XYZ file of C-alpha atoms in Angstrom:
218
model
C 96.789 104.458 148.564
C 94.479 104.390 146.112
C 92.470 107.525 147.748
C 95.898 109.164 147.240
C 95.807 107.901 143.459
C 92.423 109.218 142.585
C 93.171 112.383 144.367
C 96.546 113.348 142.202
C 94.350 112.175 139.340
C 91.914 114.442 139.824
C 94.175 117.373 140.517
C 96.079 116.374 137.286
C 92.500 116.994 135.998
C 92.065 120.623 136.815
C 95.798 121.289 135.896
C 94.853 120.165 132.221
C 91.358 121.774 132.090
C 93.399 124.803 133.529
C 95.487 124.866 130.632
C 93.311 124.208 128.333
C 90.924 127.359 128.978
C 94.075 129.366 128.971
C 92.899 132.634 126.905
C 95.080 134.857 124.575
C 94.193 138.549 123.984
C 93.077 139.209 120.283
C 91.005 137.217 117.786
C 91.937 135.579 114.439
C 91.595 137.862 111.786
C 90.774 136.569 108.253
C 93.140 137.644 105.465
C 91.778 140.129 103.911
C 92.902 139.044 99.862
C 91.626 135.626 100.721
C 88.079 135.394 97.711
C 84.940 134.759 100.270
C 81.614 134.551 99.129
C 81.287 138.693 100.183
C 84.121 139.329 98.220
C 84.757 137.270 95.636
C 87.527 139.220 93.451
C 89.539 140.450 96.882
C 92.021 141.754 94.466
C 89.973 144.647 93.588
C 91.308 146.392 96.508
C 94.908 146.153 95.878
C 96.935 149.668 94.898
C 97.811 149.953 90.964
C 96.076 146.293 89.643
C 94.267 146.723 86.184
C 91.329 144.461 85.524
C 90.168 143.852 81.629
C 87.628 141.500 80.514
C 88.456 138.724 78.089
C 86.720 136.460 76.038
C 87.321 132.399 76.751
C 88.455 129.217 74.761
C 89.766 131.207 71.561
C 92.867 128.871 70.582
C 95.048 129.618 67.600
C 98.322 127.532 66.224
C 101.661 126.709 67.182
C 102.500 128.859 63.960
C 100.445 131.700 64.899
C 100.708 134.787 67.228
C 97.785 136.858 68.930
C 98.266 140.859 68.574
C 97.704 141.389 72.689
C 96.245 144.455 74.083
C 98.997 143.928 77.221
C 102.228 143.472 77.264
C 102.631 141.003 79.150
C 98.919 139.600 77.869
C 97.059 138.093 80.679
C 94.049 137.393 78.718
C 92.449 136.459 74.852
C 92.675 134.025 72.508
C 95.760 131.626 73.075
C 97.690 128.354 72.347
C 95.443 125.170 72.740
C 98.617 124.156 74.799
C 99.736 125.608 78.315
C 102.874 126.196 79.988
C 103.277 124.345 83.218
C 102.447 126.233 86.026
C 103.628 123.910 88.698
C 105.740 126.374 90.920
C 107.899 126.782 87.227
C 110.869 128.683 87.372
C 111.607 129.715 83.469
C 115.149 130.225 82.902
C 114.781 132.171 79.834
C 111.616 133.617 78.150
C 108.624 131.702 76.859
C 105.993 132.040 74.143
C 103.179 134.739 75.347
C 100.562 132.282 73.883
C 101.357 129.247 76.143
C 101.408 131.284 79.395
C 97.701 132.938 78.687
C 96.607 129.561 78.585
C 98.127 128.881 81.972
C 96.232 131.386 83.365
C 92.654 130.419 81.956
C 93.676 127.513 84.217
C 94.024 129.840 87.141
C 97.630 130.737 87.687
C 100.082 133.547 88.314
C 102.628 134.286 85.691
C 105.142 136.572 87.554
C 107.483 138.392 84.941
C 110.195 140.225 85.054
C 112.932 142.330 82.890
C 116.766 140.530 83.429
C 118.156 143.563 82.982
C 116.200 145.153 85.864
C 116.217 142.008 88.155
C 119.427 140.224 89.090
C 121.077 138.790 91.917
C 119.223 138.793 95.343
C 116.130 140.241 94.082
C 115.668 137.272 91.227
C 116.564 134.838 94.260
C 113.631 136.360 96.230
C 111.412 135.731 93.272
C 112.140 132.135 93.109
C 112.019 131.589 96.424
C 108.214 132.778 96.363
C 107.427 130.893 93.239
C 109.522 127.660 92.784
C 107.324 124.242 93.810
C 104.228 126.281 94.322
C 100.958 124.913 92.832
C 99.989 126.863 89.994
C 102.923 129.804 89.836
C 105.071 129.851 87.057
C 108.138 132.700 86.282
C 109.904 133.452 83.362
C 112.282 136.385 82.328
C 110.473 139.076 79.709
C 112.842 141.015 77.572
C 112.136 144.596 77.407
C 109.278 144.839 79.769
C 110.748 148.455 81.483
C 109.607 147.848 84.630
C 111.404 145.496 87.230
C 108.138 142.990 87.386
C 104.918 142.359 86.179
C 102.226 140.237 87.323
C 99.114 138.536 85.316
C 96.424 136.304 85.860
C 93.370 135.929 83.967
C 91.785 139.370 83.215
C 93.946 140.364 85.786
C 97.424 142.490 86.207
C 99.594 144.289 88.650
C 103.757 146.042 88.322
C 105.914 146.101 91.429
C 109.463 147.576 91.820
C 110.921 144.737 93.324
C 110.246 140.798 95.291
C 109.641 142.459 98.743
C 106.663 144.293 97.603
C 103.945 142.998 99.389
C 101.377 143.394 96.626
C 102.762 140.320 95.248
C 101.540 137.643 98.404
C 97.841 140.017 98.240
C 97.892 139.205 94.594
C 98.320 135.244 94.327
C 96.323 135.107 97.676
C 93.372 136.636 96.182
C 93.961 135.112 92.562
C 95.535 131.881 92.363
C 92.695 129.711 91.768
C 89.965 131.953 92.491
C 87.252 130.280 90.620
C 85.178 133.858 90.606
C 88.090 134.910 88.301
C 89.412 132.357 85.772
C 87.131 130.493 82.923
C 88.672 126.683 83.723
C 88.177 125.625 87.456
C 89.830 121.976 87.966
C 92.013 122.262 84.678
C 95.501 121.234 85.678
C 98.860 123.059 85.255
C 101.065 120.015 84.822
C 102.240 119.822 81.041
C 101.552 117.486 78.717
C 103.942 115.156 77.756
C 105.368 114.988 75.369
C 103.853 118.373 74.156
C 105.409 120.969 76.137
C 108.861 120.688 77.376
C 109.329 122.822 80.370
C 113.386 122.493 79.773
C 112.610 123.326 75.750
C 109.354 125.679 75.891
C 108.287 127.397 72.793
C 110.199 130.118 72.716
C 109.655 133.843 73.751
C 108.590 136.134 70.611
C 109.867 140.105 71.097
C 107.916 143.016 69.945
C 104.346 143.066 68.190
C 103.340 140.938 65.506
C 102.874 142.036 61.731
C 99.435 142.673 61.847
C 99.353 141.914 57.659
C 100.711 138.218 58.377
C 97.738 135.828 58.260
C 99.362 134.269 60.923
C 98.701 137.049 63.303
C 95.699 136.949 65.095
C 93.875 140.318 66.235
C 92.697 140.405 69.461
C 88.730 141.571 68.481
């Protein structure tokens, strides 16, 4: 009997082992947006995405605005405050100031104009952003195209949420540290500081450049 035992034992064995040394056709392939030390900024090789370098740490005041190059900005001087960037879906616009801050910390800010995106297409937007570490949204009157998006020194417009360019473009820069000034800086908001159902709110058009309030960019 207990020949018997060790003999179904053993055969159990090689059925395992068997299975285990099945083999699949194909290899893995690494994702090719994914930042590696051989190529850092992967985002380089994505179709229509403008890079700009920007200086770091330049805050100005609640009271003040910044004369951006961009529209949306995705770099510069900014608030000292940040928006939360904690998979934040922005029901209606925020300040430009807060969200550059956001990305020194190393997230996305996907934008878009609510006159170009409604319905379905806004629901696949929040579907990619809402709970995700380091994404935030927010509606951006008169942007012209359907959406926008920045993060630090870093932008790309798509016509709509099933674009692929958006997944290459947070996989290669959401929290690439080759790419953003503040590795390890957090995107959950201060309390009592920022209030993500309150945010400062959105400011349309240029500043006066002859208010002392503005701030130029150089």
């Amino acid at each position: 009997m207990q020949a018997y035992l060790r003999a179904a034992a053993a055969s159990a064995l090689v059925l395992v082992v068997a299975g285990c040394g099945t083999t699949v056709e194909g290899a893995a392939v690494a994702d090719p947006f994914a930042p590696s030390n051989d190529n850092p900024d992967p985002s380089l090789g994505i179709e229509g995405i403008t890079v700009v370098e920007y200086p770091v740490g330049l805050h100005v005041r609640a009271t003040q605005r910044v004369a951006y190059d961009r529209t949306p900005p995705f770099g510069g001087p900014h608030d000292a405050v940040w928006a939360a960037c904690t998979g934040t879906v922005y029901d209606k616009p925020i300040r430009s100031e807060n969200a550059v801050h956001s990305l020194e910390h190393g997230a996305v800010w996907i934008t878009y104009d609510p006159t170009l995106v409604t319905g379905a297409a806004l629901d696949g937007l929040v579907d990619r952003v809402e709970g995700q570490p380091y994404l935030m949204m927010s509606p951006y009157p008169g942007l012209s195209v359907p959406i926008s998006l920045q993060s630090w020194g870093h932008q790309l417009v798509v016509d709509g949420p099933s674009d692929t360019r958006i997944d290459h473009f947070v996989a290669a820069l959401r929290l690439n540290r080759n790419t953003f000034p503040e590795p390890g800086a957090t995107c959950a908001a201060l309390p009592d500081v920022f209030d993500v159902d309150n945010p400062p709110p959105f400011q349309a058009g240029p500043p006066d450049r002859s208010d002392p309030n503005t701030v130029p960019m150089n």
